[in-house]
PDB file of C-alpha atoms and ligand atoms in Angstrom:
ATOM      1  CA  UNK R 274      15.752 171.347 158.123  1.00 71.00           C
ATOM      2  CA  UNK R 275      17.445 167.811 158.997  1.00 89.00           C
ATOM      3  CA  UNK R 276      20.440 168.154 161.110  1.00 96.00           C
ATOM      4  CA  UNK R 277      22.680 165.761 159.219  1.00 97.00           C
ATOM      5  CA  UNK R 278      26.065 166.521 161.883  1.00 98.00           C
ATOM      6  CA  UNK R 279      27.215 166.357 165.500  1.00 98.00           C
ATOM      7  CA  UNK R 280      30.207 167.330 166.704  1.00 98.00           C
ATOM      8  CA  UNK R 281      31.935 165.635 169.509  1.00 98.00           C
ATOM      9  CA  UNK R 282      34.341 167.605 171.527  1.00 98.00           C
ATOM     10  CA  UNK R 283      36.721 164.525 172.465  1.00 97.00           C
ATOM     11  CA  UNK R 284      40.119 166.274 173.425  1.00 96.00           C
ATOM     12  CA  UNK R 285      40.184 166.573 176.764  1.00 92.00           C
ATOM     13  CA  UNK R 286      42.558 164.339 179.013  1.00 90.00           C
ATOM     14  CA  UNK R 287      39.926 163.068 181.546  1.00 90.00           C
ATOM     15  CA  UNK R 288      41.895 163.769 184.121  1.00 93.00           C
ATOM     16  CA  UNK R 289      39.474 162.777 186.616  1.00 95.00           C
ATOM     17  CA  UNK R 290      39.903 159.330 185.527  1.00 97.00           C
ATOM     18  CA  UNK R 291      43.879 159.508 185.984  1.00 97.00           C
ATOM     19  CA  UNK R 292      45.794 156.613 185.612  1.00 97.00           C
ATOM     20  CA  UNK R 293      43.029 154.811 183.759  1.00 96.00           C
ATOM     21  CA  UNK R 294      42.735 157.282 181.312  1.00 96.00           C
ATOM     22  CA  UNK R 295      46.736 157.909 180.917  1.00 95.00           C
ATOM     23  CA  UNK R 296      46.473 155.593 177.413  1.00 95.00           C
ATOM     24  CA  UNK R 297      42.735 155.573 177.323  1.00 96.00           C
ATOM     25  CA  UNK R 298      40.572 157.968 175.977  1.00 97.00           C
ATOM     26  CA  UNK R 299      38.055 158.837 179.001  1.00 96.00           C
ATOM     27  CA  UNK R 300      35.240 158.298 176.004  1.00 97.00           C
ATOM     28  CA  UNK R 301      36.448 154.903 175.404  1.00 98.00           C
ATOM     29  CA  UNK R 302      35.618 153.982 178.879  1.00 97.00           C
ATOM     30  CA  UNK R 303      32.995 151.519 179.031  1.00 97.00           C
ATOM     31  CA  UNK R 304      29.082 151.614 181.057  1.00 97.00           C
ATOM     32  CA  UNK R 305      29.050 147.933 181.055  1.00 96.00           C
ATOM     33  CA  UNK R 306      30.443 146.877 177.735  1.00 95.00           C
ATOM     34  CA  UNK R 307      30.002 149.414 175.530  1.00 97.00           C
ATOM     35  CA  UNK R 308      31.941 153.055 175.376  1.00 98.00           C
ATOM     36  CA  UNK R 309      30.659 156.123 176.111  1.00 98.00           C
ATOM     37  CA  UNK R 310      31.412 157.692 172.808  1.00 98.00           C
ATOM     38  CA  UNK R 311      29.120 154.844 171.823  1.00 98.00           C
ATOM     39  CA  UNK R 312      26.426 156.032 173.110  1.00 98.00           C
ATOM     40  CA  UNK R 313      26.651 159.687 172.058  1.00 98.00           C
ATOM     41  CA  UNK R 314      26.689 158.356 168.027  1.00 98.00           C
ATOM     42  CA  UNK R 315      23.916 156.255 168.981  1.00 98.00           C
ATOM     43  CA  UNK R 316      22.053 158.935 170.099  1.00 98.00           C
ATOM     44  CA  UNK R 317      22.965 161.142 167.342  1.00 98.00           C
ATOM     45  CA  UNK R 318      21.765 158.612 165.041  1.00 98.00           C
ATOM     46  CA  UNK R 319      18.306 158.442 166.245  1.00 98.00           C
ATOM     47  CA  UNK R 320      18.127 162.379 165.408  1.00 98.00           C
ATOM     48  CA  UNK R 321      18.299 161.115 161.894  1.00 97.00           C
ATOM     49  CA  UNK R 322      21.983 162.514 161.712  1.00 98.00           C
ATOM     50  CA  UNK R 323      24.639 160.451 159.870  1.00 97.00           C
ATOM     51  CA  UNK R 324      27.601 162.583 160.240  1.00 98.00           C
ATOM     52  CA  UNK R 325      29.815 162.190 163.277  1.00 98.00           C
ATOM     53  CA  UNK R 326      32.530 164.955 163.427  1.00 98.00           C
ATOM     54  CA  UNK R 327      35.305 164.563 166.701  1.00 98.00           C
ATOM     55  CA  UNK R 328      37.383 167.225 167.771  1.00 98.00           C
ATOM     56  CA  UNK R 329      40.403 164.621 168.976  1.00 96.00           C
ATOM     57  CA  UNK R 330      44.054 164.991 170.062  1.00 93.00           C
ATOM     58  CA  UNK R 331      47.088 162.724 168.864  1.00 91.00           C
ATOM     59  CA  UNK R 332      46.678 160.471 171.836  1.00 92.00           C
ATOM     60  CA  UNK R 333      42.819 159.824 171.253  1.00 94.00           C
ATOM     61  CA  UNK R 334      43.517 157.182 168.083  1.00 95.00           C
ATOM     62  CA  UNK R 335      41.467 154.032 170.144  1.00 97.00           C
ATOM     63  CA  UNK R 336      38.050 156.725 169.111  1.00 98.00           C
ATOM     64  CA  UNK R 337      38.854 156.388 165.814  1.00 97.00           C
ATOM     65  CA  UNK R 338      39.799 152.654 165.754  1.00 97.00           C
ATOM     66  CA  UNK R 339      36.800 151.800 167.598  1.00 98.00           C
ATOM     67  CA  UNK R 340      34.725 153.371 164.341  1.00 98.00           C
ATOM     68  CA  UNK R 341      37.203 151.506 161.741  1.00 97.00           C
ATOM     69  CA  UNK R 342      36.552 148.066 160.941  1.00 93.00           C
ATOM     70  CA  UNK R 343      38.543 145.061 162.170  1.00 92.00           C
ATOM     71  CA  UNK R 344      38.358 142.387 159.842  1.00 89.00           C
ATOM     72  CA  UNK R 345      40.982 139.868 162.115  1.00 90.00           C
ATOM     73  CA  UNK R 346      39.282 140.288 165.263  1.00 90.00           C
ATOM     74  CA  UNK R 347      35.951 139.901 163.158  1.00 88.00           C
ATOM     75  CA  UNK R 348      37.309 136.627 161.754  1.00 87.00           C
ATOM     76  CA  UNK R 349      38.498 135.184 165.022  1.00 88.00           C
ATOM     77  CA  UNK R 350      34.983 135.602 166.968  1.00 86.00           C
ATOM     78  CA  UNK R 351      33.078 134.538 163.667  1.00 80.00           C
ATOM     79  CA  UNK R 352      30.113 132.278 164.619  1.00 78.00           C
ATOM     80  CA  UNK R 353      28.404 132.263 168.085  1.00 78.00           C
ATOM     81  CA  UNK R 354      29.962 135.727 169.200  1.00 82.00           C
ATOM     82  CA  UNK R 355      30.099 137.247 166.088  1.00 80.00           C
ATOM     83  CA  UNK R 356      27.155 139.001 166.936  1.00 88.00           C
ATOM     84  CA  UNK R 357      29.145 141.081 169.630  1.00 91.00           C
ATOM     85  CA  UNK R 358      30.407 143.894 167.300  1.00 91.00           C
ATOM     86  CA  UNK R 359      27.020 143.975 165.191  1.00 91.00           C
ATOM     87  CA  UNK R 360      25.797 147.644 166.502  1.00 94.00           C
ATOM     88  CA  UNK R 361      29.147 148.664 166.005  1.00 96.00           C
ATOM     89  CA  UNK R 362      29.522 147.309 162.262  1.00 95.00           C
ATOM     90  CA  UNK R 363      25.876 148.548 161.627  1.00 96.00           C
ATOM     91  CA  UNK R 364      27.658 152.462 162.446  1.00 98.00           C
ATOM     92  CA  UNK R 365      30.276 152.093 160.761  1.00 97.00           C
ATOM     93  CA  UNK R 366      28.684 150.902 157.784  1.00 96.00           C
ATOM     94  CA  UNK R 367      25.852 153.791 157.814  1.00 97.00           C
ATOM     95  CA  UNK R 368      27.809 156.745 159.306  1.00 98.00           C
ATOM     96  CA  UNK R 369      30.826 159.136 158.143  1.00 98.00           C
ATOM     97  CA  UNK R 370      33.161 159.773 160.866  1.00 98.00           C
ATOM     98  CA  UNK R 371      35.638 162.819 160.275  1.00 98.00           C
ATOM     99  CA  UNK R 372      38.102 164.292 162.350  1.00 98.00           C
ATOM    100  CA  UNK R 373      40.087 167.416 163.146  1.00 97.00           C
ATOM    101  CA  UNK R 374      42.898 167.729 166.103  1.00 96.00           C
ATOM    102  CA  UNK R 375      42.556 170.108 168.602  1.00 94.00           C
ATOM    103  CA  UNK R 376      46.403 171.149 169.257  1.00 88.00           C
ATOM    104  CA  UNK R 377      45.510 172.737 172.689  1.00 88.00           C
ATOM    105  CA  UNK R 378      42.952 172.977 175.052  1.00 89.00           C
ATOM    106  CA  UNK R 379      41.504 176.530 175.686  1.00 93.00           C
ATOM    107  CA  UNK R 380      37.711 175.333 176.315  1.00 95.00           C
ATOM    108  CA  UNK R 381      34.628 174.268 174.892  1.00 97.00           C
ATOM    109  CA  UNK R 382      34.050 176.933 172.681  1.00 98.00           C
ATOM    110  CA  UNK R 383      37.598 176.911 171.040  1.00 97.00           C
ATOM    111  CA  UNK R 384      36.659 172.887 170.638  1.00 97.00           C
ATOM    112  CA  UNK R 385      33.443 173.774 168.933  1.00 98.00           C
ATOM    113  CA  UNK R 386      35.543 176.396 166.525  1.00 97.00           C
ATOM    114  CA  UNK R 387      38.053 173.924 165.951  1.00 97.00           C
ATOM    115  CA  UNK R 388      35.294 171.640 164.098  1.00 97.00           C
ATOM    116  CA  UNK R 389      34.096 174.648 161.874  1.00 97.00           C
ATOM    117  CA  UNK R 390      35.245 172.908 158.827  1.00 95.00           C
ATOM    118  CA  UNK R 391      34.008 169.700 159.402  1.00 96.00           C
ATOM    119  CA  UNK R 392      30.414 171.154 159.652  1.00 96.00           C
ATOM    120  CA  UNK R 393      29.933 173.693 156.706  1.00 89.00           C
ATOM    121  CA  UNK R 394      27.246 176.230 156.991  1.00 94.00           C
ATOM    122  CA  UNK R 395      24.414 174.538 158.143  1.00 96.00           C
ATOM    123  CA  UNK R 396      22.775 173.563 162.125  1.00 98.00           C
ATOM    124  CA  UNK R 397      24.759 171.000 163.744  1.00 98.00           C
ATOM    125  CA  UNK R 398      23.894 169.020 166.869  1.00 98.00           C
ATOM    126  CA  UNK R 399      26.703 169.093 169.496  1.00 98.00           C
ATOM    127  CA  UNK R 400      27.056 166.274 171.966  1.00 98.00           C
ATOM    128  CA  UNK R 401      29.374 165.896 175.044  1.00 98.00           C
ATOM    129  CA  UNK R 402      29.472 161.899 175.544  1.00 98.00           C
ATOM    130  CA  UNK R 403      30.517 162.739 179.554  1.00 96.00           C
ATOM    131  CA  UNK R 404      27.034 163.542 180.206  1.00 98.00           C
ATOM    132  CA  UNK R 405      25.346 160.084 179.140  1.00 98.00           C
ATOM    133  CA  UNK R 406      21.898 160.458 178.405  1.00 97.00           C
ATOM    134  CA  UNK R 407      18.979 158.037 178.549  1.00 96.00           C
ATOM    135  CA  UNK R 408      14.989 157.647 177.637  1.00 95.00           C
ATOM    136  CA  UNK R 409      12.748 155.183 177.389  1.00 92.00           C
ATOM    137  CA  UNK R 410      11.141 156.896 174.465  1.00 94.00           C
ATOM    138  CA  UNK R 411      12.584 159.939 172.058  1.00 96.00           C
ATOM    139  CA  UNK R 412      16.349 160.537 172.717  1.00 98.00           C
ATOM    140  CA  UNK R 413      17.291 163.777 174.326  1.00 98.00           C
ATOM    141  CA  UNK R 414      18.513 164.965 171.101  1.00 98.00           C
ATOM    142  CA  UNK R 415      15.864 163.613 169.249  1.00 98.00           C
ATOM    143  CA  UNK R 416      13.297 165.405 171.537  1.00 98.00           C
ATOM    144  CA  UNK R 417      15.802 168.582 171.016  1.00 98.00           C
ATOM    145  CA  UNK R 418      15.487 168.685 167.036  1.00 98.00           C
ATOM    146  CA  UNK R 419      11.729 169.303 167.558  1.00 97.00           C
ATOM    147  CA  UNK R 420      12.569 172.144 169.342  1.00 97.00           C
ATOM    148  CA  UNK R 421      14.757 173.341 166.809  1.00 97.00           C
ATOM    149  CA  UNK R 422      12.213 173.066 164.280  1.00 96.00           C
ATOM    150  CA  UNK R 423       9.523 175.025 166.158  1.00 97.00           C
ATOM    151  CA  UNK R 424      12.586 177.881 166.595  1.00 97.00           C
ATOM    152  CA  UNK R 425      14.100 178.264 163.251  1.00 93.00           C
ATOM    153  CA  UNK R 426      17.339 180.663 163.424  1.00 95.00           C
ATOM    154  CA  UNK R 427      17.558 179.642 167.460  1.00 98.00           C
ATOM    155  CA  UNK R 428      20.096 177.871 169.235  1.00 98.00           C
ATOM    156  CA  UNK R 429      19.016 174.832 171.339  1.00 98.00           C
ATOM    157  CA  UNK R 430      20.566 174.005 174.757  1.00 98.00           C
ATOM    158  CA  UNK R 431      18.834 171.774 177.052  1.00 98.00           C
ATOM    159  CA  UNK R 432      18.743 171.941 180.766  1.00 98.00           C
ATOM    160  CA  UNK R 433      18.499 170.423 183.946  1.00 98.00           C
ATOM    161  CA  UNK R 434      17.392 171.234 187.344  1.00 97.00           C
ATOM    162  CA  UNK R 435      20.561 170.597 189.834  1.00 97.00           C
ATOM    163  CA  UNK R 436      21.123 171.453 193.350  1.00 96.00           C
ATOM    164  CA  UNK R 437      22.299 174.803 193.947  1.00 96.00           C
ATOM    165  CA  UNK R 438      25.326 173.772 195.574  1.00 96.00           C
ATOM    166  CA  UNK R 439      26.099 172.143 191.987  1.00 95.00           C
ATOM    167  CA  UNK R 440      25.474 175.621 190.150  1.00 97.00           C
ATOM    168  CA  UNK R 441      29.272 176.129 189.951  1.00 96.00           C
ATOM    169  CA  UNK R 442      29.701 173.251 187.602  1.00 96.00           C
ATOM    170  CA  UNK R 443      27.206 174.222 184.639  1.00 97.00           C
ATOM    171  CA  UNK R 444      26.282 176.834 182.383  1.00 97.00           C
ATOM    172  CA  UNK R 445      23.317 178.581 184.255  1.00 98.00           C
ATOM    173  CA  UNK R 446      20.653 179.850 182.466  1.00 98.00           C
ATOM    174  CA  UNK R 447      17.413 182.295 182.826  1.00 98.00           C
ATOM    175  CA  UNK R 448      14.668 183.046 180.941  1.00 97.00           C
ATOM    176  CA  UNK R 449      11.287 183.140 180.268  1.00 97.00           C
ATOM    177  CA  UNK R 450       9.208 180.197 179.742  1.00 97.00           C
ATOM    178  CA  UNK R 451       7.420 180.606 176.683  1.00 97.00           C
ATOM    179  CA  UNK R 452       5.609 176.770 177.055  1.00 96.00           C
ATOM    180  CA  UNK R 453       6.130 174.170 179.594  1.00 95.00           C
ATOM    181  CA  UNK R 454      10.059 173.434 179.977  1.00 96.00           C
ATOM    182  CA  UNK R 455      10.796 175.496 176.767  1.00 98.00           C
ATOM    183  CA  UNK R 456      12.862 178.718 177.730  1.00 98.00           C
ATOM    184  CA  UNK R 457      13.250 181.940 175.558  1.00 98.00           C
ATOM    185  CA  UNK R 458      16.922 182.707 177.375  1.00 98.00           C
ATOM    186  CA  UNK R 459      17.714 186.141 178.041  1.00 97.00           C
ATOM    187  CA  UNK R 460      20.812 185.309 180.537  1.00 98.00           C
ATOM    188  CA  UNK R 461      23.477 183.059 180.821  1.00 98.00           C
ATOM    189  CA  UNK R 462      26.838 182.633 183.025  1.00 97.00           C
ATOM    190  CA  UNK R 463      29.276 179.649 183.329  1.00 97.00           C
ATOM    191  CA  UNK R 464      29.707 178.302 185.979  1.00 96.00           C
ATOM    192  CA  UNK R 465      28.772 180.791 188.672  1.00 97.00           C
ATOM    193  CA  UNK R 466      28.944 180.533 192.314  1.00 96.00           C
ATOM    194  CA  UNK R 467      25.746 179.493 194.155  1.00 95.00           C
ATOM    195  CA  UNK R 468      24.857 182.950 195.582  1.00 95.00           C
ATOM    196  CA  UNK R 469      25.451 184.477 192.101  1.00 92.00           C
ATOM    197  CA  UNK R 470      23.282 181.548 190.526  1.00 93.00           C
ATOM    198  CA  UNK R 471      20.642 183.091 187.844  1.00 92.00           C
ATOM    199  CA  UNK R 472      18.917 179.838 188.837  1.00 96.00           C
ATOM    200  CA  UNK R 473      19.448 176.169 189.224  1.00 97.00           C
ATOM    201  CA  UNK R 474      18.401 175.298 185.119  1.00 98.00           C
ATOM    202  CA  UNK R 475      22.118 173.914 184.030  1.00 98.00           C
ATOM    203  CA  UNK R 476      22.840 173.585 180.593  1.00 98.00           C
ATOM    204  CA  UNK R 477      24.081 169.585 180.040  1.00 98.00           C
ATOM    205  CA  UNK R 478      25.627 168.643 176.988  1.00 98.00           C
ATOM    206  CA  UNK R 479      23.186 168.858 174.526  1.00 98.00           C
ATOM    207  CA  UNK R 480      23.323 171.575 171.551  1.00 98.00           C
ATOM    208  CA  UNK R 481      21.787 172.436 168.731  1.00 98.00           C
ATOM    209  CA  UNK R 482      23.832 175.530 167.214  1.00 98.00           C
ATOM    210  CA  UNK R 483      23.473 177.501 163.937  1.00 98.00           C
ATOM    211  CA  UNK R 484      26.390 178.418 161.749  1.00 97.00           C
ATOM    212  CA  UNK R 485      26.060 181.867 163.230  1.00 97.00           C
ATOM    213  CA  UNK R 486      27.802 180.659 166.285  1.00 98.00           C
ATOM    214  CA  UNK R 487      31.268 180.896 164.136  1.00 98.00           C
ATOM    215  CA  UNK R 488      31.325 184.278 163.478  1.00 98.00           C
ATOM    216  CA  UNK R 489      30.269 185.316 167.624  1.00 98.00           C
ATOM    217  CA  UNK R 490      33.406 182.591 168.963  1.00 98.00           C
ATOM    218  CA  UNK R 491      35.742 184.805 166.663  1.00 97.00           C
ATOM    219  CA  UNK R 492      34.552 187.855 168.759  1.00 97.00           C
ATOM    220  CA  UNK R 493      34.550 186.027 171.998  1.00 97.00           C
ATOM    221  CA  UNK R 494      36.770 187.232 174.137  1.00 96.00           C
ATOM    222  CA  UNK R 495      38.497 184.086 176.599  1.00 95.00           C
ATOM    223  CA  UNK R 496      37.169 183.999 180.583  1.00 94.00           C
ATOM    224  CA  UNK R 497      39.808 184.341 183.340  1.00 93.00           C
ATOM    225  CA  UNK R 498      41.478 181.311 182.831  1.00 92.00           C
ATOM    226  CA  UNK R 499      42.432 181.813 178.901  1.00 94.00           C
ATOM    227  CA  UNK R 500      39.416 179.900 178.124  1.00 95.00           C
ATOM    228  CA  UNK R 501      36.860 180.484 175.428  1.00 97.00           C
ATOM    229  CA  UNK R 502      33.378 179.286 176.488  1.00 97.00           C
ATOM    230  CA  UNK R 503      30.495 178.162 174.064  1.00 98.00           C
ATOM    231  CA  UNK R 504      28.350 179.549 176.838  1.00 98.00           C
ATOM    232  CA  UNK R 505      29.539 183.278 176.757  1.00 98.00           C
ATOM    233  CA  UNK R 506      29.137 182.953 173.097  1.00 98.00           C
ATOM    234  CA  UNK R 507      25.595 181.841 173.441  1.00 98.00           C
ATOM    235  CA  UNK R 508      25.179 184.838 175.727  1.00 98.00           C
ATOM    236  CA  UNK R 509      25.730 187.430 172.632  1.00 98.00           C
ATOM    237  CA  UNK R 510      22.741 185.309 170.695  1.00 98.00           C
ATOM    238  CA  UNK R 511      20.456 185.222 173.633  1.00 98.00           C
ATOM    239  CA  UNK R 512      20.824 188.461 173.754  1.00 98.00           C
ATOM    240  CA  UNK R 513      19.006 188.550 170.197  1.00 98.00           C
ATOM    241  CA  UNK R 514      16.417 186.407 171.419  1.00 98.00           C
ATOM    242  CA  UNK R 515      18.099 183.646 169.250  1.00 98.00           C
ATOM    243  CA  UNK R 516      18.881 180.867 172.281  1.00 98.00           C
ATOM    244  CA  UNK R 517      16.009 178.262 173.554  1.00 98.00           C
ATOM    245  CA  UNK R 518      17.193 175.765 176.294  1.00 98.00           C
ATOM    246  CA  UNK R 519      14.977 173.002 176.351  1.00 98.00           C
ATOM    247  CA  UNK R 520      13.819 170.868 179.825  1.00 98.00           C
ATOM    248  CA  UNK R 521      14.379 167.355 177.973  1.00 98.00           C
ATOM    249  CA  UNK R 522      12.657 164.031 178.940  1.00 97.00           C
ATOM    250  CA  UNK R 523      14.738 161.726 180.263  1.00 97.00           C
ATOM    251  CA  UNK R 524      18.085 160.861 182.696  1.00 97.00           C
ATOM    252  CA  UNK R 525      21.463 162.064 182.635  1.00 98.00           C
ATOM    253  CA  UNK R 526      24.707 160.515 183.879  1.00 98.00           C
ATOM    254  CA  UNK R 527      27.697 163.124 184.727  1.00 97.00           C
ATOM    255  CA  UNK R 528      29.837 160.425 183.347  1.00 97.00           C
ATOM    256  CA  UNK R 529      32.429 162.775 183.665  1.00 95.00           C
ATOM    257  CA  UNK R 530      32.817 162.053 187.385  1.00 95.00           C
ATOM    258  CA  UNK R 531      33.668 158.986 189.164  1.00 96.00           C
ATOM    259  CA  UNK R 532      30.347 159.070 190.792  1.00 97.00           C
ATOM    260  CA  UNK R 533      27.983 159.523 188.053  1.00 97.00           C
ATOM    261  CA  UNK R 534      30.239 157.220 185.830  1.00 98.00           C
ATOM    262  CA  UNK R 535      29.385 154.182 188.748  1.00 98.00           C
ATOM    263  CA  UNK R 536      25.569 155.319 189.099  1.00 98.00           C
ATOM    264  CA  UNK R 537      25.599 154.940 185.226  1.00 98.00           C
ATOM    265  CA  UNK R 538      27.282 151.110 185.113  1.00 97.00           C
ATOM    266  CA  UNK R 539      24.797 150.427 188.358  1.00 97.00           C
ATOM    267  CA  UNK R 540      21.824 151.926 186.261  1.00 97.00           C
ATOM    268  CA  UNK R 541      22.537 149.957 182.801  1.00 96.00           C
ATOM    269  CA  UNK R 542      23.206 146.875 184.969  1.00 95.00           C
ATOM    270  CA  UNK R 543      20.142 146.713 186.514  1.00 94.00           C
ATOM    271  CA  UNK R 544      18.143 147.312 183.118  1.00 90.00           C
ATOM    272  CA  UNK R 545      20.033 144.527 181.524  1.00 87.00           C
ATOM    273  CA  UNK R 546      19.282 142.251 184.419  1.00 81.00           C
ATOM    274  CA  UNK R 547      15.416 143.081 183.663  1.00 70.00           C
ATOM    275  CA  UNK R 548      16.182 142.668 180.059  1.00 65.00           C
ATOM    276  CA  UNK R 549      19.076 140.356 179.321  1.00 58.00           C
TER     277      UNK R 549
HETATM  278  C1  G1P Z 236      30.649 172.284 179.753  1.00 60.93           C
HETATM  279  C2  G1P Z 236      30.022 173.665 179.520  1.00 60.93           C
HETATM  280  C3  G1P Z 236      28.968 173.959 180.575  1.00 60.93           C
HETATM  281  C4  G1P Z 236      27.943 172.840 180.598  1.00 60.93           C
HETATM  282  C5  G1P Z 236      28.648 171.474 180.814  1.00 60.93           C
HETATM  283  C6  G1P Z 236      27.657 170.336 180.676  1.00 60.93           C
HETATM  284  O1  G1P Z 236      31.403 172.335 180.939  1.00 60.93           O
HETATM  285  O2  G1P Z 236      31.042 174.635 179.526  1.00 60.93           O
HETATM  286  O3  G1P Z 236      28.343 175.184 180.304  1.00 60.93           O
HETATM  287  O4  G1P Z 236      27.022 173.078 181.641  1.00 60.93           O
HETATM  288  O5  G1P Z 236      29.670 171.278 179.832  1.00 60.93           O
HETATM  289  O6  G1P Z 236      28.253 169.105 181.002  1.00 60.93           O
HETATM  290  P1  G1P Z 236      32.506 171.201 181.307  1.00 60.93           P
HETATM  291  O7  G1P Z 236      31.735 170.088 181.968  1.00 60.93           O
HETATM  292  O8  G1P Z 236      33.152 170.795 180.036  1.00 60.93           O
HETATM  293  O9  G1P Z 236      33.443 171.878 182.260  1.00 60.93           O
END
């Protein structure tokens, strides 16, 4: 079946980014001149999905101006630069954008409930645009829909190798590898402390869910810190054999740090300087 949505979970305050992101959504921040939440539609879009749901907050509006047209800035730049905002144009004109505010924030998998209308009862892609992804061929999503197609009635998270020491900052996975990089998951903990790591396969964020993942974040219960997580609510459909985390092709960016957000800009730069 075609996945025809993706939700973005784009409350959060990006706090890391503090004061830049004090009137600027952290997703509006740019890897040379285009936003991350750019990126993420793009690479919804080449999954073939044309329906871009954000979970959002009242102070997030510059998201959803950025997929509105402007017709005076589009008349001021007409002629040589007008060519500036065509991959932006070209989205707006071909996608739906929706929206739905998330009044607080009590964790990922309270910002994936909060969507639940926007998505009806079908699979839905999920896409955090902090972790920036990147491949010279299929898109990790892209590559992730295969999956889903090969495991009807599963859950798709992809993964990563990190550093142990890093453990404590993903969803951890384990499992048994039912074909190279393709995991039948059988346990899963957020965020754990090195020595209590499963493993060192983190979940990045990439999903594909089913609508079955409503019903299990009514019944999750929150973590220690009041928090609901998608991953715990994964846990009760791994359990049923029902999650796959895929090893994707390709390059991340933990655009959600300072670090990663500079090794991304340094990364893009030097690929445009190859390819100008
Ligand atoms: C979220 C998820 C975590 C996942 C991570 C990927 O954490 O809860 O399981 O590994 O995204 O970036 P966050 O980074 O929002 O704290």
């Amino acid at each position: 079946m075609q996945i025809s949505k993706c939700l973005f979970p784009v409350a959060g305050y990006g706090t890391r980014f503090l004061p830049a992101t004090k009137a600027i959504p952290k997703e509006m921040l740019p890897i040379l001149t285009k936003p991350l939440i750019q990126y993420g539609v793009e690479e919804a879009i080449s999954a073939g999905i044309t329906t871009m749901a954000m979970v959002t907050n009242k102070y997030k509006s510059a998201i959803q101006q950025h997929f509105e047209p402007h017709f005076e800035l589009e008349k001021s730049i007409s002629g040589a630069k007008s060519g500036l905002l065509a991959e932006v144009n070209e989205i707006i004109q071909t996608c739906d954008f929706t929206y739905v505010e998330q009044p607080q924030m009590l964790g990922l998998g309270q910002a994936i409930y909060t969507g639940k209308n926007l998505l009806g009862n079908e699979d839905f892609a999920v896409i955090l645009p902090d972790d920036l992804c990147t491949n010279s061929a299929a898109s990790v999503l892209k590559q992730m829909t295969g999956v889903a197609a090969k495991y009807p009635d599963c859950c798709i998270v992809a993964i990563e190798e990190v550093p142990l020491e890093s453990v404590n900052k993903y969803g951890i996975i384990a499992g048994e590898e039912l074909e190279k990089g393709i995991f039948r998951v059988n346990n899963m903990v957020e965020k754990p402390a090195p020595e209590q790591a499963l493993s060192n396969l983190a979940i990045i964020g990439r999903y594909i869910l089913t609508p079955e993942i409503f019903a299990v974040l009514e019944n999750t219960p929150a973590d220690k810190n009041g928090e609901i997580q998608i991953t715990d609510a994964l846990l009760t459909l791994a359990k049923q054999g029902k999650v796959i985390a895929y090893q994707f092709q390709g390059k991340r960016f933990d655009c959600g740090s300072v670090q990663g957000f500079l090794n991304a800009n340094n990364y893009f730069a030097k690929k445009a300087a190859f390819n100008p």
